[in-house]
Tab-separated table of N, CA, C and O in Angstrom:
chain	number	residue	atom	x	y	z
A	274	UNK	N	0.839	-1.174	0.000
A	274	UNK	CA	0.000	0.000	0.000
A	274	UNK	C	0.893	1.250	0.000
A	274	UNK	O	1.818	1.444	0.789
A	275	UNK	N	0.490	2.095	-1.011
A	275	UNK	CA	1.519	3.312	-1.138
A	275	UNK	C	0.574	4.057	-0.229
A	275	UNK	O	-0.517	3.637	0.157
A	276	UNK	N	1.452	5.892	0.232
A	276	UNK	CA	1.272	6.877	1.065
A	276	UNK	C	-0.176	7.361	-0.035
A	276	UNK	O	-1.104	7.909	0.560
A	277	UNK	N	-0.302	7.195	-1.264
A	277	UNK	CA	-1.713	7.584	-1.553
A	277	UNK	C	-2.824	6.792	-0.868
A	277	UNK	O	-3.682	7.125	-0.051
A	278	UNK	N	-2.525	5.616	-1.474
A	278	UNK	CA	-3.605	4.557	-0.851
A	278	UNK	C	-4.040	4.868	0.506
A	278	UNK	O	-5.232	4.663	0.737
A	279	UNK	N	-3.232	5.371	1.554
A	279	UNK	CA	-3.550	5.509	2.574
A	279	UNK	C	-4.243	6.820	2.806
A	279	UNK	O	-4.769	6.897	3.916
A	280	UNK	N	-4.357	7.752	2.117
A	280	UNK	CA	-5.073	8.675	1.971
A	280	UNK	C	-6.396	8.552	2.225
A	280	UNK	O	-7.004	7.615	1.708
A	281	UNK	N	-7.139	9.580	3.157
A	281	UNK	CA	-9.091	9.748	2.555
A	281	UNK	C	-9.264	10.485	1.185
A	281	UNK	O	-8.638	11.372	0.605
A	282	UNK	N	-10.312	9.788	0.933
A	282	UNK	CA	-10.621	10.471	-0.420
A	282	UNK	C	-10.534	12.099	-0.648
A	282	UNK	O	-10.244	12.630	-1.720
A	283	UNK	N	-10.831	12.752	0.526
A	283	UNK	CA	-10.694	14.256	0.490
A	283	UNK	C	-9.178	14.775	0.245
A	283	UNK	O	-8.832	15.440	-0.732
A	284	UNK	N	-8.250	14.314	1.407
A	284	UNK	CA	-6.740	14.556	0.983
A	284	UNK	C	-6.213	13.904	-0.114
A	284	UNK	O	-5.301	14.465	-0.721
A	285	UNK	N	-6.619	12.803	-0.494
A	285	UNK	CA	-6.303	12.752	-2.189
A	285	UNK	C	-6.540	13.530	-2.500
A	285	UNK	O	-5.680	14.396	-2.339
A	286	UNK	N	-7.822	13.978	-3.194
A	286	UNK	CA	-8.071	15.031	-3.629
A	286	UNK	C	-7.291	16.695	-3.687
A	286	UNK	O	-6.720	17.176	-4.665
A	287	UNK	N	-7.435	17.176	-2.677
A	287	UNK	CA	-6.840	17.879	-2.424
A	287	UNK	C	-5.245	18.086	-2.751
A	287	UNK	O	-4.763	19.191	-3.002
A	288	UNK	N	-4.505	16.877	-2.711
A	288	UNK	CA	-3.016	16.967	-2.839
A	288	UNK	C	-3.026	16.987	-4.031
A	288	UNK	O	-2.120	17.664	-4.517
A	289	UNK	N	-4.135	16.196	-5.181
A	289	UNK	CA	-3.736	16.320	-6.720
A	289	UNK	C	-4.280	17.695	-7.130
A	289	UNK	O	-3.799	18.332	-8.067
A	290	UNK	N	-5.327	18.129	-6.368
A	290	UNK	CA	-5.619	19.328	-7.414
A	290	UNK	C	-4.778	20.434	-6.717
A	290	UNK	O	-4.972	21.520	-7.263
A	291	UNK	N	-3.914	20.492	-5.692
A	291	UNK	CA	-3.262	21.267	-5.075
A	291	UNK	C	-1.465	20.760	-5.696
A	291	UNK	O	-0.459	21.118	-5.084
A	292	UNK	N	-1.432	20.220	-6.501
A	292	UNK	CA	-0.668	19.493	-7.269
A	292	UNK	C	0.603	19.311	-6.175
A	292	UNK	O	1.764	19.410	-6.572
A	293	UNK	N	0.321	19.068	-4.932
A	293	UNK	CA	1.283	18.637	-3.941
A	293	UNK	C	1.547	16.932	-4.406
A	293	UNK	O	2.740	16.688	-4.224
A	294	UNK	N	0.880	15.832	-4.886
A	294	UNK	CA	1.276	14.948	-5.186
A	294	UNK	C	2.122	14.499	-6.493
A	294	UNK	O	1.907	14.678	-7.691
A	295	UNK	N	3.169	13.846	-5.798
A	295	UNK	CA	4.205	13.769	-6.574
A	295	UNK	C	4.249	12.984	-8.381
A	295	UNK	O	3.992	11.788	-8.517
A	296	UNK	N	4.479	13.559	-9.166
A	296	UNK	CA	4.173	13.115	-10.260
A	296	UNK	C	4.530	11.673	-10.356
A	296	UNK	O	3.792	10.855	-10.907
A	297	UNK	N	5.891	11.316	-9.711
A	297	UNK	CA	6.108	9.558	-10.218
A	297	UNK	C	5.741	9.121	-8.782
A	297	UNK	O	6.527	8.335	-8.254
A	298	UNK	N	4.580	9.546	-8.020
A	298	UNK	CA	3.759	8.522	-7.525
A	298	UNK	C	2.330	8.368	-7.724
A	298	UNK	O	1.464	7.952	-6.954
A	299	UNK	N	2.244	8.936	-9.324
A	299	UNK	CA	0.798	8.999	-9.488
A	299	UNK	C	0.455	8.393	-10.613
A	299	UNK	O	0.597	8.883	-11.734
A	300	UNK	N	0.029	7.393	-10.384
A	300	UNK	CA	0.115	6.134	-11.129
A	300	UNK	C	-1.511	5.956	-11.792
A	300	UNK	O	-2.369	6.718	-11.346
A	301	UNK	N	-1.796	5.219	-12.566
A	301	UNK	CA	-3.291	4.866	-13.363
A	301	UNK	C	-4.145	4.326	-12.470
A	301	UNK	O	-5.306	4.420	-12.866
A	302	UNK	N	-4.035	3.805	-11.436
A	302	UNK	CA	-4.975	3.464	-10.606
A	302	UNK	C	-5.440	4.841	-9.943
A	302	UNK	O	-6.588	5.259	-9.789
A	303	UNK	N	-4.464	5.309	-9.663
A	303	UNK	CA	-4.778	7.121	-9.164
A	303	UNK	C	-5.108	8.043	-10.115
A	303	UNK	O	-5.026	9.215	-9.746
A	304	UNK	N	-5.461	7.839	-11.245
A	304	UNK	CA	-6.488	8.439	-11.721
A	304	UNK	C	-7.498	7.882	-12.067
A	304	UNK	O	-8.409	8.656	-12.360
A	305	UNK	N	-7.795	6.437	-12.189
A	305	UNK	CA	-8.908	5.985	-12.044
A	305	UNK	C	-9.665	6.583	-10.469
A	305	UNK	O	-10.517	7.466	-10.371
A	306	UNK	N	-9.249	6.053	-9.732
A	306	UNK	CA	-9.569	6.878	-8.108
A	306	UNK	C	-10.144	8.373	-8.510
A	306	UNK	O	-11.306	8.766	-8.606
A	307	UNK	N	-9.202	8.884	-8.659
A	307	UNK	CA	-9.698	10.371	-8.858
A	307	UNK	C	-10.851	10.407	-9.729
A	307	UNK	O	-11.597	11.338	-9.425
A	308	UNK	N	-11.405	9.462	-11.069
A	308	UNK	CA	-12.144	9.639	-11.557
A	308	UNK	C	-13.302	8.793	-10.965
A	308	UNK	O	-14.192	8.410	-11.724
A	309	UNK	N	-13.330	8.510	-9.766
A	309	UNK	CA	-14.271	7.520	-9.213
A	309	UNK	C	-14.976	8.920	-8.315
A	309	UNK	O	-16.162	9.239	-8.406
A	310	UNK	N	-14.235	9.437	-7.695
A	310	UNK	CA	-14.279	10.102	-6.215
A	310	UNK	C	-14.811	11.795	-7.374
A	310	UNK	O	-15.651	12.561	-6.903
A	311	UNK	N	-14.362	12.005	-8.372
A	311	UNK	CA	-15.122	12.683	-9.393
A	311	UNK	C	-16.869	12.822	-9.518
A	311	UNK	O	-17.762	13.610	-9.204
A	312	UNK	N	-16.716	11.694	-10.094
A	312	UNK	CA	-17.918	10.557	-10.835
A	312	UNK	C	-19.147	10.536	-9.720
A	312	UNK	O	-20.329	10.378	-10.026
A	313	UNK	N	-18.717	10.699	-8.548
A	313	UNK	CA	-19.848	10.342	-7.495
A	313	UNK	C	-20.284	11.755	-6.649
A	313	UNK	O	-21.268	12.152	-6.025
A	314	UNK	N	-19.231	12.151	-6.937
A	314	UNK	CA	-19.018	13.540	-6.262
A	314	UNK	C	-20.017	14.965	-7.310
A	314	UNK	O	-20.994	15.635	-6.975
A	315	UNK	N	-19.360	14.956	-8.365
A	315	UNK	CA	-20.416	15.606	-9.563
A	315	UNK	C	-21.120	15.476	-10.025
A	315	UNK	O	-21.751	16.503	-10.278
A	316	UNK	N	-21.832	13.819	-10.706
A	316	UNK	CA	-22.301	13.266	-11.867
A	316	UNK	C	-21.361	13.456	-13.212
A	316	UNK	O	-20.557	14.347	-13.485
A	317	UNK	N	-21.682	12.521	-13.797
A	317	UNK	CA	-20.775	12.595	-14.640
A	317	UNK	C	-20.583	13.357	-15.587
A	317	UNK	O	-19.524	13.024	-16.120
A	318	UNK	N	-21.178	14.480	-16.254
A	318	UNK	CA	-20.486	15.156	-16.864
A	318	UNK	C	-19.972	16.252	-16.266
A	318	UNK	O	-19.193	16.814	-17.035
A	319	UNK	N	-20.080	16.833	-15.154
A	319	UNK	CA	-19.639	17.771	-14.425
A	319	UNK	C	-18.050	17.136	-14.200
A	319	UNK	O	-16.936	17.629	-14.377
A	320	UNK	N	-18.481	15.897	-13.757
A	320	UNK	CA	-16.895	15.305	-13.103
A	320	UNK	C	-15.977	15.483	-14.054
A	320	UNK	O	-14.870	15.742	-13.583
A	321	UNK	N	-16.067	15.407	-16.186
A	321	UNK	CA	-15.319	15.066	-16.679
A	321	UNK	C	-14.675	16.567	-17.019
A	321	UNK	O	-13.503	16.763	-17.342
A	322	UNK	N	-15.639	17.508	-16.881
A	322	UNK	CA	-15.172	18.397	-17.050
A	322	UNK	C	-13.929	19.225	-15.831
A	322	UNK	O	-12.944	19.890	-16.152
A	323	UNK	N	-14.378	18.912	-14.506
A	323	UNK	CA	-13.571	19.131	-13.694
A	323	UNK	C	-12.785	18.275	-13.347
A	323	UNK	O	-12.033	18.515	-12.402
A	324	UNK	N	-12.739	17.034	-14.019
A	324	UNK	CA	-11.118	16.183	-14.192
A	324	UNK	C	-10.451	16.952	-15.240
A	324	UNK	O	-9.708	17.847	-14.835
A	325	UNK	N	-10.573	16.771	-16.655
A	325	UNK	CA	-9.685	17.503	-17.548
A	325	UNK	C	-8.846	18.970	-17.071
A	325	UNK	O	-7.678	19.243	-17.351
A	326	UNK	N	-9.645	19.664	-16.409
A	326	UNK	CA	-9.000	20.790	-15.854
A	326	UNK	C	-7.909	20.776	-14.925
A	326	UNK	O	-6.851	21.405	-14.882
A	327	UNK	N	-8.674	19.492	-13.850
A	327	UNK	CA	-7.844	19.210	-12.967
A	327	UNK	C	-6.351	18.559	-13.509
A	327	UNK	O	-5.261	19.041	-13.201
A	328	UNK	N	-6.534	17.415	-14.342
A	328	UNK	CA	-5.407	17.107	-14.773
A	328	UNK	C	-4.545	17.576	-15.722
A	328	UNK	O	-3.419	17.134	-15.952
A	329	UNK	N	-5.156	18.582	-16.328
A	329	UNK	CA	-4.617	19.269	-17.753
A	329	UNK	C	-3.546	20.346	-16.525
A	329	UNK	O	-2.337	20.444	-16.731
A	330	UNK	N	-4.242	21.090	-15.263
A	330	UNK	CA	-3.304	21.761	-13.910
A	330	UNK	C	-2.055	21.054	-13.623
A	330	UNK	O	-0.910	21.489	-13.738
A	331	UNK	N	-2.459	19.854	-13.219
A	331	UNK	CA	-1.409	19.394	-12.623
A	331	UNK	C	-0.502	18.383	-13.853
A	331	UNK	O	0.494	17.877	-13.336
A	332	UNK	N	-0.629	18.126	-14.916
A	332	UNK	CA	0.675	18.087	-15.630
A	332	UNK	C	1.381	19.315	-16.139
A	332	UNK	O	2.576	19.359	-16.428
A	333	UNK	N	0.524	20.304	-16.218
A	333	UNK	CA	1.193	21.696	-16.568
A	333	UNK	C	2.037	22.133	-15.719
A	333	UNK	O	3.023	22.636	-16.256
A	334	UNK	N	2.041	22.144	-13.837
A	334	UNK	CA	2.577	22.254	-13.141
A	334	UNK	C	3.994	21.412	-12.889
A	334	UNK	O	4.928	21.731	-12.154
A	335	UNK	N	3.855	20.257	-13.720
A	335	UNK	CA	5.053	18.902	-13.702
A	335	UNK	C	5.298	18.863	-15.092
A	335	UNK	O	5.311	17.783	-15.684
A	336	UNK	N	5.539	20.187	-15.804
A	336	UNK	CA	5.890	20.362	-17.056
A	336	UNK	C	5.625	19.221	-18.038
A	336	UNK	O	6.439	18.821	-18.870
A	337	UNK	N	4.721	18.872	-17.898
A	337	UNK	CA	4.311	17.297	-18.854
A	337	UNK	C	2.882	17.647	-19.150
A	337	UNK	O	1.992	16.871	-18.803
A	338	UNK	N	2.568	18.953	-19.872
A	338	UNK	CA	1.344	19.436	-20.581
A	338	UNK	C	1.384	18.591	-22.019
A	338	UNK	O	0.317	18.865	-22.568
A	339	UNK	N	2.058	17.787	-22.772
A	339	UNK	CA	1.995	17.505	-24.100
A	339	UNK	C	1.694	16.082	-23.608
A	339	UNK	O	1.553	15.303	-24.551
A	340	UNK	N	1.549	15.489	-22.317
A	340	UNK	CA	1.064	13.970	-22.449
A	340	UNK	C	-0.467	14.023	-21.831
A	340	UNK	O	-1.048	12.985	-21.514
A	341	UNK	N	-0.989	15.165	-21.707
A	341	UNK	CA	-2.885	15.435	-21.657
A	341	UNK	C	-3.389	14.752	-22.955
A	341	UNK	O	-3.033	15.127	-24.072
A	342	UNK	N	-4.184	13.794	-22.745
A	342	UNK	CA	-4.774	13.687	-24.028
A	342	UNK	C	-6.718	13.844	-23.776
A	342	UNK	O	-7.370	12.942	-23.251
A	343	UNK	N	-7.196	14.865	-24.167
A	343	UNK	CA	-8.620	15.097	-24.010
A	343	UNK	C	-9.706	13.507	-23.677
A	343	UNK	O	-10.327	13.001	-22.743
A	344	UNK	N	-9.357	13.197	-25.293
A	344	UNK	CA	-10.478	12.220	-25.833
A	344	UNK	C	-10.104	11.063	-24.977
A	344	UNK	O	-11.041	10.351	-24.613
A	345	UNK	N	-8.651	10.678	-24.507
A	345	UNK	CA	-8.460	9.406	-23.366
A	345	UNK	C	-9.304	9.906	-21.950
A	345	UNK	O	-10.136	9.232	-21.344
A	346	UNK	N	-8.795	11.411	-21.581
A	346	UNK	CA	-9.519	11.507	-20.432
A	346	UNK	C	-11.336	11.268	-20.817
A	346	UNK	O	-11.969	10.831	-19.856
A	347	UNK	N	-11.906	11.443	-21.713
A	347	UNK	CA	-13.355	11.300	-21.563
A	347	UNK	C	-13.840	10.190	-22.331
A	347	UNK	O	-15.019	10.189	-22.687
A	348	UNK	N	-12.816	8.930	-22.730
A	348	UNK	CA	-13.346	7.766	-22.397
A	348	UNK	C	-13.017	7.469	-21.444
A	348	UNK	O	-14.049	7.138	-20.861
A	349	UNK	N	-11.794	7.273	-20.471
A	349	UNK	CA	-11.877	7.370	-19.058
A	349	UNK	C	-13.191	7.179	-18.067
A	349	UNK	O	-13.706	6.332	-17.337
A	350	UNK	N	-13.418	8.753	-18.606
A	350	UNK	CA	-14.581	8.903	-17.738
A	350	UNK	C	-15.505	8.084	-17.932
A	350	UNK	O	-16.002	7.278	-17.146
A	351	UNK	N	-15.840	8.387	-19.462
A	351	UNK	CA	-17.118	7.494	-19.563
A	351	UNK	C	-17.170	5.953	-19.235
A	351	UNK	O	-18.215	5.348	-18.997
A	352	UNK	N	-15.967	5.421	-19.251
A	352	UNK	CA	-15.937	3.635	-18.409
A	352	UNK	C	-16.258	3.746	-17.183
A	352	UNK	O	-17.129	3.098	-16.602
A	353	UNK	N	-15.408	4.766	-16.638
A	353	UNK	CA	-15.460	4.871	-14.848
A	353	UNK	C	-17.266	5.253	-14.744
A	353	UNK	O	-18.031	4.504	-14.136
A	354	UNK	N	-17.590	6.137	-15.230
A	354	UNK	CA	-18.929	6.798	-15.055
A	354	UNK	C	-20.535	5.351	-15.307
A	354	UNK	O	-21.644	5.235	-14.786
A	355	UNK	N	-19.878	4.672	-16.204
A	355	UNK	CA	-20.484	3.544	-16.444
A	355	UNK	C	-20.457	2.569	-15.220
A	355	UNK	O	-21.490	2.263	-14.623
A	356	UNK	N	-19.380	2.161	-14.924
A	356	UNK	CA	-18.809	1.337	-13.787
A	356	UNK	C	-19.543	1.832	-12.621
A	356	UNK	O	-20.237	0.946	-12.121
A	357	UNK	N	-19.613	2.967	-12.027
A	357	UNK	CA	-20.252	3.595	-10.928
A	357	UNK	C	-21.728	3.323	-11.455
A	357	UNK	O	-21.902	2.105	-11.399
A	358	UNK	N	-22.546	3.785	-11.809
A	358	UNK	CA	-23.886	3.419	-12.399
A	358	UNK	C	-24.105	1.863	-12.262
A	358	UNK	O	-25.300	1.593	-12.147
A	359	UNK	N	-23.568	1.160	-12.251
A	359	UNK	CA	-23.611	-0.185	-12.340
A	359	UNK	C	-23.630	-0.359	-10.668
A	359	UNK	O	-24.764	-0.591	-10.249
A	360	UNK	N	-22.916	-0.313	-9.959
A	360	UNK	CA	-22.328	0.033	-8.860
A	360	UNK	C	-21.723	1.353	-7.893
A	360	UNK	O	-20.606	1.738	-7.548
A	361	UNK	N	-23.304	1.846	-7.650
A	361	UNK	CA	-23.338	3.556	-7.066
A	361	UNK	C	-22.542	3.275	-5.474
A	361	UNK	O	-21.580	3.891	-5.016
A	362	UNK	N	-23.131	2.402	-4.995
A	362	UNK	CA	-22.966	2.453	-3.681
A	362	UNK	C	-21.474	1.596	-3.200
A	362	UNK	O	-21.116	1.402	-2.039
A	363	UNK	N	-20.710	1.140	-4.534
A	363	UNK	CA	-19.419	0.583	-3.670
A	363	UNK	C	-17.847	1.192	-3.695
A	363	UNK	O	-17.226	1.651	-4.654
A	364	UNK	N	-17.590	1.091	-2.829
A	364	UNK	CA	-16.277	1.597	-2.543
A	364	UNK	C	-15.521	1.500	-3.720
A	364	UNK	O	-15.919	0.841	-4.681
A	365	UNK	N	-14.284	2.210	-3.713
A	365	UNK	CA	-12.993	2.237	-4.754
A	365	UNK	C	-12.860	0.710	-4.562
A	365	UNK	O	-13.546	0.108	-5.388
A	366	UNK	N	-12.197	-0.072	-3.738
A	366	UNK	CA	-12.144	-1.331	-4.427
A	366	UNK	C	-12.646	-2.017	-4.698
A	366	UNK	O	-12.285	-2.870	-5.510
A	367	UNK	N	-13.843	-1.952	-4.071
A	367	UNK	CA	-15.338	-2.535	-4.443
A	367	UNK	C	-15.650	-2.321	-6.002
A	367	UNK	O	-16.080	-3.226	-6.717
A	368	UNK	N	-15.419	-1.188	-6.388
A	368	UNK	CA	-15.888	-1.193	-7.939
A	368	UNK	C	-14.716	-1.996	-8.683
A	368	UNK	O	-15.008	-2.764	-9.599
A	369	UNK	N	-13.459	-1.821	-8.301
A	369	UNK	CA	-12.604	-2.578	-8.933
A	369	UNK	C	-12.394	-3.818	-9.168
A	369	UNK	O	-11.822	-4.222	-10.181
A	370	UNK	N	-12.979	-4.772	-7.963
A	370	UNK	CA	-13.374	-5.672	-8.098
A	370	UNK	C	-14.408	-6.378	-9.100
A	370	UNK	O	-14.273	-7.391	-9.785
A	371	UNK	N	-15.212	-5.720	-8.988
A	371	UNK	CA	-16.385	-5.605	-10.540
A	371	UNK	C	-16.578	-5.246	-11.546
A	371	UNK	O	-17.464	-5.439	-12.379
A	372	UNK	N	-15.154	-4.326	-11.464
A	372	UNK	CA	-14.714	-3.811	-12.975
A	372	UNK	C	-13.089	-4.123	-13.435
A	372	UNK	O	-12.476	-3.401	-14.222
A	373	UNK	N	-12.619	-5.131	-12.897
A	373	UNK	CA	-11.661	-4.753	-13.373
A	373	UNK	C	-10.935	-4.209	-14.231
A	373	UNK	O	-9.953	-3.534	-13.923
A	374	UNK	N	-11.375	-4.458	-15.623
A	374	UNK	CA	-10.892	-3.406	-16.784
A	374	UNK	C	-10.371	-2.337	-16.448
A	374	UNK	O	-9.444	-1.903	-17.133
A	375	UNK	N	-10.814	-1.641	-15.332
A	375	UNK	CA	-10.537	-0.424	-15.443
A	375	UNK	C	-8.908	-0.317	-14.328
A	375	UNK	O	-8.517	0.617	-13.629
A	376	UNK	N	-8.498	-1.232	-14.494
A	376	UNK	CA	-6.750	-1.375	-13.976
A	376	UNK	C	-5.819	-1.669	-14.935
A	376	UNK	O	-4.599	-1.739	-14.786
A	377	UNK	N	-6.538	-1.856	-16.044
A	377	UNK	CA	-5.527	-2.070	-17.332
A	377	UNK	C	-5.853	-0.485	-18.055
A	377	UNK	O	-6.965	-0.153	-18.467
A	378	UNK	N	-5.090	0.049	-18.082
A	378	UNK	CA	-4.635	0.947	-18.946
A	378	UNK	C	-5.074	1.334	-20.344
A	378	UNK	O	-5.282	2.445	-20.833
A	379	UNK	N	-5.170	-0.054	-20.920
A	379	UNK	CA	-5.296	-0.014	-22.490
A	379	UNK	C	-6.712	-0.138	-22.582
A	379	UNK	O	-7.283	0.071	-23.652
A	380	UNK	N	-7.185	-0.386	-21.783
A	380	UNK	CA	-9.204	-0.696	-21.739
A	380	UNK	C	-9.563	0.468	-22.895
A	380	UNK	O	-9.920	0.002	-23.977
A	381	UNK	N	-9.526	1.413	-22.824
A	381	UNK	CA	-10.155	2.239	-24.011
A	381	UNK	C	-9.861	2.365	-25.365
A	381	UNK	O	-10.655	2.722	-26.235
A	382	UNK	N	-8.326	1.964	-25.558
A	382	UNK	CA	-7.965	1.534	-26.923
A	382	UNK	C	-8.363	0.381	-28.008
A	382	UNK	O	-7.808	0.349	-29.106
């Protein structure tokens, strides 16, 4: 378990959009997370819009603005946003468990 994992969903939060979390410990499961804790938090199109921002911030801040890619972040969403709908009421690993796809990376390609 990394120092994210151990995080509440709020100080996650907070450390990525406060771009205090460290770029090489922020791995695809941590933005799946973020797009979970999004997703439930906004509905989903609110969420995708205030992910892209959020993440388009914080690679700009970790000088890695040219690896944003729009259309990945909003299929992203739209799996994660699907996945939650299926499963409103379960936890981050709880959905992962029932979705796994969404720990492989390449799921939208």
């Amino acid at each position: 378990m990394t120092a994210i994992d151990k995080m509440t969903d709020r100080e996650f939060t907070e450390a990525f959009e406060s771009c205090r979390l460290p770029n090489d410990q922020f791995h695809h499961r941590d933005h799946v997370r973020l797009a979970w804790i999004y997703v439930r938090s906004y509905g989903a199109a609110d969420a995708t819009i205030r992910i892209a921002e959020s993440i388009q911030r914080y690679a700009a801040y970790h000088g890695k603005s040219s690896k944003y890619d729009q259309k990945l972040t909003v299929a992203w969403m739209r799996l994660v946003a699907e996945a939650v709908g299926r499963a409103p009421q379960a936890s981050f690993d709880e959905l992962l468990a029932v979705s796994p796809a969404l720990l492989d990376k390449n799921t939208p390609t």
